[in-house]
Amino acid sequence: MTSFVLPHELHGAGTHKVFAVHGWFADRSAYAPVLPDLDRTAFQYALVDLRGYGAARDAAGAYTTAEAAADLLALADRLGWEQFSVIGHSMGGGVAQRLLALAPRRLRRIVGVSPVPASGLPLPGDQWGLFADAAHRPENRRAILDFTTGSRRPAAWLDRMVARSLARSDPKAFRAWLDSWAGEDFHAEVEGATVPALAVTGALDPALSAGLMAQTWMRWYPHGCHHEFPAAGHYAMDETPLDLIAVVEAFLREDDEDREDASDEVGEETRPAARGESARAAGESV
């Protein structure tokens, strides 16, 4: 019996490998708005469908961030990715942090796009009912989408996002995922992690806000940083795709620059010895 493999698609052929993990309302098509303008020379992106979504809509599972992190690590092994970065939107940001807890030495960088904190996202009673019933009530999904984008997006966009969410998620899995990303607190497992970590948020999103990132992400990660998009809400991929690409890929490139600088330093340290060895070799051969 073969083990489960996360459905995925690869874009680009760069040496910097990057997972892109979707959120609660979508499958890997969440990243469709940014795909045409990604740097495919520097990076190779793997867009995945988590269990219960897209091509994995019927996949059995626990539907937890911990399970998803293990699935991603297994996929990295299958792809031959020894080290990689990970981008996660919303719920996918929780998955990215679970992956940080599971395999910190294999991660180059992590990016959370409106990420759910590793401490979860406690919801008051009325909000919990809104979110829990969204598994079977399209109007709840629409209300959540409208609220988290500042009630500024066109009705047609809201309707399209709801239709995509319904078509590409299994209701039972959708509901089970809520218990994991909203209710589980594992921040003690990642607090102090030194992997560079970028959180991007939208000023129009009242839930996963800059203030929440200051209380969580920026406190936990010594090499954490934050960027806010003034004209975006919770869905930066749709609302400000080019700005999102610019900020995220600039952050990812810093890792490549750091590695080049480290390589140059090693080269400077070894060059004199190398020259001396060459000179000795030349003298011996004469």
mmCIF file of C-alpha atoms in Angstrom:
data_model
loop_
_atom_site.group_PDB
_atom_site.id
_atom_site.type_symbol
_atom_site.label_atom_id
_atom_site.label_comp_id
_atom_site.label_asym_id
_atom_site.label_seq_id
_atom_site.Cartn_x
_atom_site.Cartn_y
_atom_site.Cartn_z
ATOM 1 C CA MET A 1 0.000 0.000 0.000
ATOM 2 C CA THR A 2 1.475 3.339 -1.049
ATOM 3 C CA SER A 3 1.589 6.228 1.382
ATOM 4 C CA PHE A 4 -0.463 9.356 0.761
ATOM 5 C CA VAL A 5 1.175 12.002 -1.433
ATOM 6 C CA LEU A 6 -0.111 15.558 -1.329
ATOM 7 C CA PRO A 7 -1.401 16.533 -4.788
ATOM 8 C CA HIS A 8 0.832 19.286 -6.081
ATOM 9 C CA GLU A 9 2.033 21.195 -9.107
ATOM 10 C CA LEU A 10 5.524 22.581 -9.710
ATOM 11 C CA HIS A 11 6.285 25.985 -11.194
ATOM 12 C CA GLY A 12 9.794 27.134 -12.064
ATOM 13 C CA ALA A 13 13.203 25.494 -12.020
ATOM 14 C CA GLY A 14 15.137 27.600 -9.520
ATOM 15 C CA THR A 15 17.417 26.220 -6.848
ATOM 16 C CA HIS A 16 15.453 27.863 -4.027
ATOM 17 C CA LYS A 17 12.568 25.468 -3.373
ATOM 18 C CA VAL A 18 9.347 26.867 -1.921
ATOM 19 C CA PHE A 19 6.082 25.269 -0.781
ATOM 20 C CA ALA A 20 2.917 27.364 -1.128
ATOM 21 C CA VAL A 21 0.138 26.249 1.227
ATOM 22 C CA HIS A 22 -3.448 27.471 0.890
ATOM 23 C CA GLY A 23 -5.874 28.562 3.583
ATOM 24 C CA TRP A 24 -9.246 27.421 4.900
ATOM 25 C CA PHE A 25 -11.377 28.718 2.021
ATOM 26 C CA ALA A 26 -9.446 27.408 -0.981
ATOM 27 C CA ASP A 27 -7.239 24.771 -2.530
ATOM 28 C CA ARG A 28 -3.985 25.467 -4.378
ATOM 29 C CA SER A 29 -5.909 27.625 -6.875
ATOM 30 C CA ALA A 30 -5.699 30.327 -4.189
ATOM 31 C CA TYR A 31 -2.313 31.171 -5.709
ATOM 32 C CA ALA A 32 -3.597 31.454 -9.295
ATOM 33 C CA PRO A 33 -3.542 35.296 -9.264
ATOM 34 C CA VAL A 34 0.211 35.409 -8.554
ATOM 35 C CA LEU A 35 1.355 32.516 -10.753
ATOM 36 C CA PRO A 36 1.989 34.456 -13.999
ATOM 37 C CA ASP A 37 4.457 36.830 -12.361
ATOM 38 C CA LEU A 38 6.519 34.617 -10.065
ATOM 39 C CA ASP A 39 10.288 34.423 -10.582
ATOM 40 C CA ARG A 40 10.626 30.923 -12.012
ATOM 41 C CA THR A 41 14.363 31.250 -12.578
ATOM 42 C CA ALA A 42 15.354 31.846 -8.978
ATOM 43 C CA PHE A 43 12.636 29.722 -7.382
ATOM 44 C CA GLN A 44 10.739 26.501 -7.816
ATOM 45 C CA TYR A 45 7.299 26.649 -6.234
ATOM 46 C CA ALA A 46 5.277 23.617 -5.231
ATOM 47 C CA LEU A 47 1.573 24.438 -4.815
ATOM 48 C CA VAL A 48 -0.181 21.777 -2.764
ATOM 49 C CA ASP A 49 -3.715 20.625 -1.965
ATOM 50 C CA LEU A 50 -4.124 19.789 1.715
ATOM 51 C CA ARG A 51 -6.295 16.843 2.712
ATOM 52 C CA GLY A 52 -9.948 17.685 2.158
ATOM 53 C CA TYR A 53 -9.244 20.164 -0.654
ATOM 54 C CA GLY A 54 -8.892 20.154 -4.431
ATOM 55 C CA ALA A 55 -7.417 16.943 -5.768
ATOM 56 C CA ALA A 56 -7.213 15.707 -2.156
ATOM 57 C CA ARG A 57 -10.858 16.544 -1.461
ATOM 58 C CA ASP A 58 -11.728 12.919 -0.736
ATOM 59 C CA ALA A 59 -8.523 12.063 1.130
ATOM 60 C CA ALA A 60 -9.079 10.655 4.608
ATOM 61 C CA GLY A 61 -7.226 12.215 7.482
ATOM 62 C CA ALA A 62 -7.241 13.974 10.803
ATOM 63 C CA TYR A 63 -7.299 17.372 9.049
ATOM 64 C CA THR A 64 -4.844 19.030 11.398
ATOM 65 C CA THR A 65 -1.919 21.368 10.949
ATOM 66 C CA ALA A 66 0.381 18.720 12.449
ATOM 67 C CA GLU A 67 -0.728 16.117 9.907
ATOM 68 C CA ALA A 68 -0.313 18.642 7.091
ATOM 69 C CA ALA A 69 3.234 19.461 8.217
ATOM 70 C CA ALA A 70 4.108 15.755 8.145
ATOM 71 C CA ASP A 71 2.559 15.471 4.668
ATOM 72 C CA LEU A 72 4.674 18.384 3.446
ATOM 73 C CA LEU A 73 7.854 16.900 4.887
ATOM 74 C CA ALA A 74 7.088 13.594 3.153
ATOM 75 C CA LEU A 75 6.531 15.455 -0.114
ATOM 76 C CA ALA A 76 9.834 17.304 0.323
ATOM 77 C CA ASP A 77 11.571 13.944 0.674
ATOM 78 C CA ARG A 78 9.799 12.657 -2.418
ATOM 79 C CA LEU A 79 10.856 15.738 -4.404
ATOM 80 C CA GLY A 80 14.427 15.504 -3.132
ATOM 81 C CA TRP A 81 14.239 18.863 -1.372
ATOM 82 C CA GLU A 82 16.738 18.790 1.469
ATOM 83 C CA GLN A 83 16.105 22.433 2.360
ATOM 84 C CA PHE A 84 13.235 24.674 1.367
ATOM 85 C CA SER A 85 11.102 27.649 2.317
ATOM 86 C CA VAL A 86 7.362 27.639 2.909
ATOM 87 C CA ILE A 87 4.623 30.202 2.299
ATOM 88 C CA GLY A 88 1.291 29.689 4.034
ATOM 89 C CA HIS A 89 -1.914 31.692 3.771
ATOM 90 C CA SER A 90 -4.110 32.009 6.878
ATOM 91 C CA MET A 91 -4.639 28.396 8.030
ATOM 92 C CA GLY A 92 -1.650 27.540 5.822
ATOM 93 C CA GLY A 93 0.399 29.929 7.951
ATOM 94 C CA GLY A 94 -0.376 27.669 10.889
ATOM 95 C CA VAL A 95 0.779 24.709 8.816
ATOM 96 C CA ALA A 96 4.021 26.546 8.003
ATOM 97 C CA GLN A 97 4.692 27.064 11.709
ATOM 98 C CA ARG A 98 3.937 23.408 12.427
ATOM 99 C CA LEU A 99 6.538 22.540 9.808
ATOM 100 C CA LEU A 100 8.943 24.845 11.617
ATOM 101 C CA ALA A 101 8.308 22.867 14.810
ATOM 102 C CA LEU A 102 8.719 19.540 13.006
ATOM 103 C CA ALA A 103 11.842 20.186 10.929
ATOM 104 C CA PRO A 104 13.474 23.560 11.731
ATOM 105 C CA ARG A 105 16.834 22.616 10.226
ATOM 106 C CA ARG A 106 15.277 21.938 6.840
ATOM 107 C CA LEU A 107 13.563 25.304 6.585
ATOM 108 C CA ARG A 108 15.330 28.219 4.948
ATOM 109 C CA ARG A 109 12.571 30.806 5.522
ATOM 110 C CA ILE A 110 8.882 30.931 6.325
ATOM 111 C CA VAL A 111 6.276 33.412 5.126
ATOM 112 C CA GLY A 112 2.823 33.805 6.616
ATOM 113 C CA VAL A 113 0.253 35.634 4.509
ATOM 114 C CA SER A 114 -2.314 36.779 7.100
ATOM 115 C CA PRO A 115 -1.129 33.781 9.132
ATOM 116 C CA VAL A 116 -3.076 32.188 11.955
ATOM 117 C CA PRO A 117 -0.743 32.336 14.977
ATOM 118 C CA ALA A 118 0.746 29.155 16.411
ATOM 119 C CA SER A 119 -1.364 29.894 19.484
ATOM 120 C CA GLY A 120 -4.538 29.424 17.465
ATOM 121 C CA LEU A 121 -7.316 31.974 17.061
ATOM 122 C CA PRO A 122 -9.884 31.834 19.878
ATOM 123 C CA LEU A 123 -13.281 32.995 18.623
ATOM 124 C CA PRO A 124 -16.083 34.425 20.799
ATOM 125 C CA GLY A 125 -19.260 32.368 20.931
ATOM 126 C CA ASP A 126 -21.152 34.167 18.177
ATOM 127 C CA GLN A 127 -18.124 34.168 15.868
ATOM 128 C CA TRP A 128 -17.506 30.492 16.584
ATOM 129 C CA GLY A 129 -21.029 29.704 15.460
ATOM 130 C CA LEU A 130 -20.526 31.740 12.283
ATOM 131 C CA PHE A 131 -17.328 29.889 11.438
ATOM 132 C CA ALA A 132 -18.466 26.407 12.500
ATOM 133 C CA ASP A 133 -21.703 26.618 10.503
ATOM 134 C CA ALA A 134 -19.808 27.865 7.431
ATOM 135 C CA ALA A 135 -19.139 24.224 6.590
ATOM 136 C CA HIS A 136 -22.742 23.909 5.382
ATOM 137 C CA ARG A 137 -23.946 27.499 5.055
ATOM 138 C CA PRO A 138 -22.646 29.433 2.009
ATOM 139 C CA GLU A 139 -23.989 32.685 3.426
ATOM 140 C CA ASN A 140 -21.660 32.279 6.407
ATOM 141 C CA ARG A 141 -18.673 31.880 4.120
ATOM 142 C CA ARG A 142 -19.696 35.022 2.281
ATOM 143 C CA ALA A 143 -20.060 36.955 5.523
ATOM 144 C CA ILE A 144 -16.599 35.865 6.664
ATOM 145 C CA LEU A 145 -15.066 36.855 3.333
ATOM 146 C CA ASP A 146 -16.770 40.247 3.439
ATOM 147 C CA PHE A 147 -15.759 40.920 7.055
ATOM 148 C CA THR A 148 -12.101 39.981 6.575
ATOM 149 C CA THR A 149 -11.730 42.239 3.519
ATOM 150 C CA GLY A 150 -13.191 45.335 5.160
ATOM 151 C CA SER A 151 -16.537 45.070 3.334
ATOM 152 C CA ARG A 152 -14.912 46.745 0.327
ATOM 153 C CA ARG A 153 -14.884 43.988 -2.287
ATOM 154 C CA PRO A 154 -17.383 43.598 -5.146
ATOM 155 C CA ALA A 155 -20.359 41.316 -4.633
ATOM 156 C CA ALA A 156 -19.362 39.287 -7.690
ATOM 157 C CA TRP A 157 -15.931 38.600 -6.196
ATOM 158 C CA LEU A 158 -17.467 37.473 -2.909
ATOM 159 C CA ASP A 159 -19.858 35.168 -4.774
ATOM 160 C CA ARG A 160 -17.020 33.717 -6.851
ATOM 161 C CA MET A 161 -14.871 33.080 -3.795
ATOM 162 C CA VAL A 162 -17.759 31.321 -2.044
ATOM 163 C CA ALA A 163 -18.461 29.171 -5.100
ATOM 164 C CA ARG A 164 -14.800 28.164 -5.334
ATOM 165 C CA SER A 165 -14.669 27.350 -1.652
ATOM 166 C CA LEU A 166 -17.734 25.135 -1.831
ATOM 167 C CA ALA A 167 -16.548 23.330 -4.958
ATOM 168 C CA ARG A 168 -13.019 22.650 -3.753
ATOM 169 C CA SER A 169 -13.458 21.650 -0.124
ATOM 170 C CA ASP A 170 -15.135 18.741 1.595
ATOM 171 C CA PRO A 171 -17.647 20.004 4.208
ATOM 172 C CA LYS A 172 -16.603 17.507 6.896
ATOM 173 C CA ALA A 173 -12.917 18.219 6.369
ATOM 174 C CA PHE A 174 -13.609 21.963 6.266
ATOM 175 C CA ARG A 175 -15.300 21.771 9.652
ATOM 176 C CA ALA A 176 -12.570 19.557 11.137
ATOM 177 C CA TRP A 177 -9.833 21.927 10.000
ATOM 178 C CA LEU A 178 -11.434 24.711 12.038
ATOM 179 C CA ASP A 179 -10.863 22.820 15.290
ATOM 180 C CA SER A 180 -7.173 22.516 14.464
ATOM 181 C CA TRP A 181 -6.196 25.948 13.169
ATOM 182 C CA ALA A 182 -8.419 27.906 15.548
ATOM 183 C CA GLY A 183 -8.236 25.734 18.648
ATOM 184 C CA GLU A 184 -4.717 24.324 18.914
ATOM 185 C CA ASP A 185 -1.911 26.168 20.705
ATOM 186 C CA PHE A 186 1.604 24.944 19.902
ATOM 187 C CA HIS A 187 3.483 28.229 20.113
ATOM 188 C CA ALA A 188 5.783 26.858 22.839
ATOM 189 C CA GLU A 189 7.185 24.488 20.198
ATOM 190 C CA VAL A 190 8.269 27.331 17.896
ATOM 191 C CA GLU A 191 8.972 30.212 20.271
ATOM 192 C CA GLY A 192 12.578 31.293 19.862
ATOM 193 C CA ALA A 193 13.044 29.574 16.490
ATOM 194 C CA THR A 194 15.776 31.378 14.556
ATOM 195 C CA VAL A 195 14.527 30.663 11.032
ATOM 196 C CA PRO A 196 13.811 34.035 9.358
ATOM 197 C CA ALA A 197 10.042 34.539 9.397
ATOM 198 C CA LEU A 198 8.008 37.139 7.503
ATOM 199 C CA ALA A 199 4.369 37.893 8.288
ATOM 200 C CA VAL A 200 2.373 39.992 5.826
ATOM 201 C CA THR A 201 -1.053 41.325 6.699
ATOM 202 C CA GLY A 202 -3.692 43.553 5.163
ATOM 203 C CA ALA A 203 -4.859 46.713 6.902
ATOM 204 C CA LEU A 204 -8.459 45.915 5.920
ATOM 205 C CA ASP A 205 -8.448 42.605 7.821
ATOM 206 C CA PRO A 206 -9.657 43.224 11.393
ATOM 207 C CA ALA A 207 -8.974 39.646 12.519
ATOM 208 C CA LEU A 208 -5.411 38.701 11.543
ATOM 209 C CA SER A 209 -4.053 42.187 11.975
ATOM 210 C CA ALA A 210 -0.722 43.920 12.461
ATOM 211 C CA GLY A 211 -1.581 44.223 16.157
ATOM 212 C CA LEU A 212 -2.058 40.469 16.484
ATOM 213 C CA MET A 213 1.250 39.833 14.699
ATOM 214 C CA ALA A 214 2.983 42.182 17.165
ATOM 215 C CA GLN A 215 1.614 40.147 20.062
ATOM 216 C CA THR A 216 2.473 36.752 18.573
ATOM 217 C CA TRP A 217 4.706 36.373 15.528
ATOM 218 C CA MET A 218 7.057 39.246 16.343
ATOM 219 C CA ARG A 219 7.444 38.130 19.959
ATOM 220 C CA TRP A 220 8.148 34.496 19.158
ATOM 221 C CA TYR A 221 10.606 34.751 16.267
ATOM 222 C CA PRO A 222 13.937 36.526 16.916
ATOM 223 C CA HIS A 223 14.383 36.952 13.156
ATOM 224 C CA GLY A 224 10.755 37.820 12.509
ATOM 225 C CA CYS A 225 9.588 40.753 10.429
ATOM 226 C CA HIS A 226 6.233 42.145 9.378
ATOM 227 C CA HIS A 227 4.826 44.000 6.371
ATOM 228 C CA GLU A 228 1.344 45.472 6.075
ATOM 229 C CA PHE A 229 -0.460 46.162 2.791
ATOM 230 C CA PRO A 230 -2.662 49.243 3.262
ATOM 231 C CA ALA A 231 -5.067 48.353 0.436
ATOM 232 C CA ALA A 232 -5.527 44.636 1.210
ATOM 233 C CA GLY A 233 -7.561 42.551 3.573
ATOM 234 C CA HIS A 234 -7.186 38.858 4.261
ATOM 235 C CA TYR A 235 -6.642 37.786 0.634
ATOM 236 C CA ALA A 236 -3.511 39.564 -0.581
ATOM 237 C CA MET A 237 -3.125 37.059 -3.438
ATOM 238 C CA ASP A 238 -6.354 38.426 -4.938
ATOM 239 C CA GLU A 239 -6.303 41.978 -3.632
ATOM 240 C CA THR A 240 -2.675 43.063 -4.178
ATOM 241 C CA PRO A 241 -0.928 40.229 -6.062
ATOM 242 C CA LEU A 242 2.000 42.188 -7.512
ATOM 243 C CA ASP A 243 2.798 43.865 -4.204
ATOM 244 C CA LEU A 244 2.670 40.487 -2.493
ATOM 245 C CA ILE A 245 5.094 38.940 -4.979
ATOM 246 C CA ALA A 246 7.530 41.848 -4.630
ATOM 247 C CA VAL A 247 7.610 41.703 -0.834
ATOM 248 C CA VAL A 248 7.725 37.915 -0.500
ATOM 249 C CA GLU A 249 10.324 37.230 -3.183
ATOM 250 C CA ALA A 250 12.558 40.033 -1.866
ATOM 251 C CA PHE A 251 12.438 38.337 1.538
ATOM 252 C CA LEU A 252 13.198 34.917 0.055
ATOM 253 C CA ARG A 253 16.110 36.319 -1.962
ATOM 254 C CA GLU A 254 17.751 37.555 1.230
ATOM 255 C CA ASP A 255 18.466 33.921 2.056
ATOM 256 C CA ASP A 256 20.280 33.398 -1.238
ATOM 257 C CA GLU A 257 22.261 36.600 -0.666
ATOM 258 C CA ASP A 258 23.210 35.461 2.839
ATOM 259 C CA ARG A 259 24.431 32.148 1.448
ATOM 260 C CA GLU A 260 26.486 33.902 -1.232
ATOM 261 C CA ASP A 261 28.055 36.177 1.390
ATOM 262 C CA ALA A 262 28.887 33.169 3.572
ATOM 263 C CA SER A 263 30.426 31.403 0.595
ATOM 264 C CA ASP A 264 32.526 34.475 -0.226
ATOM 265 C CA GLU A 265 33.768 34.655 3.365
ATOM 266 C CA VAL A 266 34.794 31.017 3.286
ATOM 267 C CA GLY A 267 36.519 31.627 -0.024
ATOM 268 C CA GLU A 268 38.481 34.569 1.372
ATOM 269 C CA GLU A 269 39.577 32.482 4.354
ATOM 270 C CA THR A 270 40.797 29.568 2.250
ATOM 271 C CA ARG A 271 42.366 31.448 -0.640
ATOM 272 C CA PRO A 272 45.749 32.243 1.043
ATOM 273 C CA ALA A 273 46.163 28.630 2.095
ATOM 274 C CA ALA A 274 45.238 27.490 -1.352
ATOM 275 C CA ARG A 275 47.806 29.814 -2.916
ATOM 276 C CA GLY A 276 50.459 28.570 -0.498
ATOM 277 C CA GLU A 277 49.686 24.958 -1.269
ATOM 278 C CA SER A 278 49.905 25.682 -5.003
ATOM 279 C CA ALA A 279 53.252 27.374 -4.561
ATOM 280 C CA ARG A 280 54.619 24.441 -2.564
ATOM 281 C CA ALA A 281 53.341 22.031 -5.151
ATOM 282 C CA ALA A 282 54.996 24.027 -7.902
ATOM 283 C CA GLY A 283 58.309 24.050 -6.019
ATOM 284 C CA GLU A 284 58.221 20.324 -5.474
ATOM 285 C CA SER A 285 57.520 19.623 -9.107
ATOM 286 C CA VAL A 286 60.448 21.740 -10.350
#
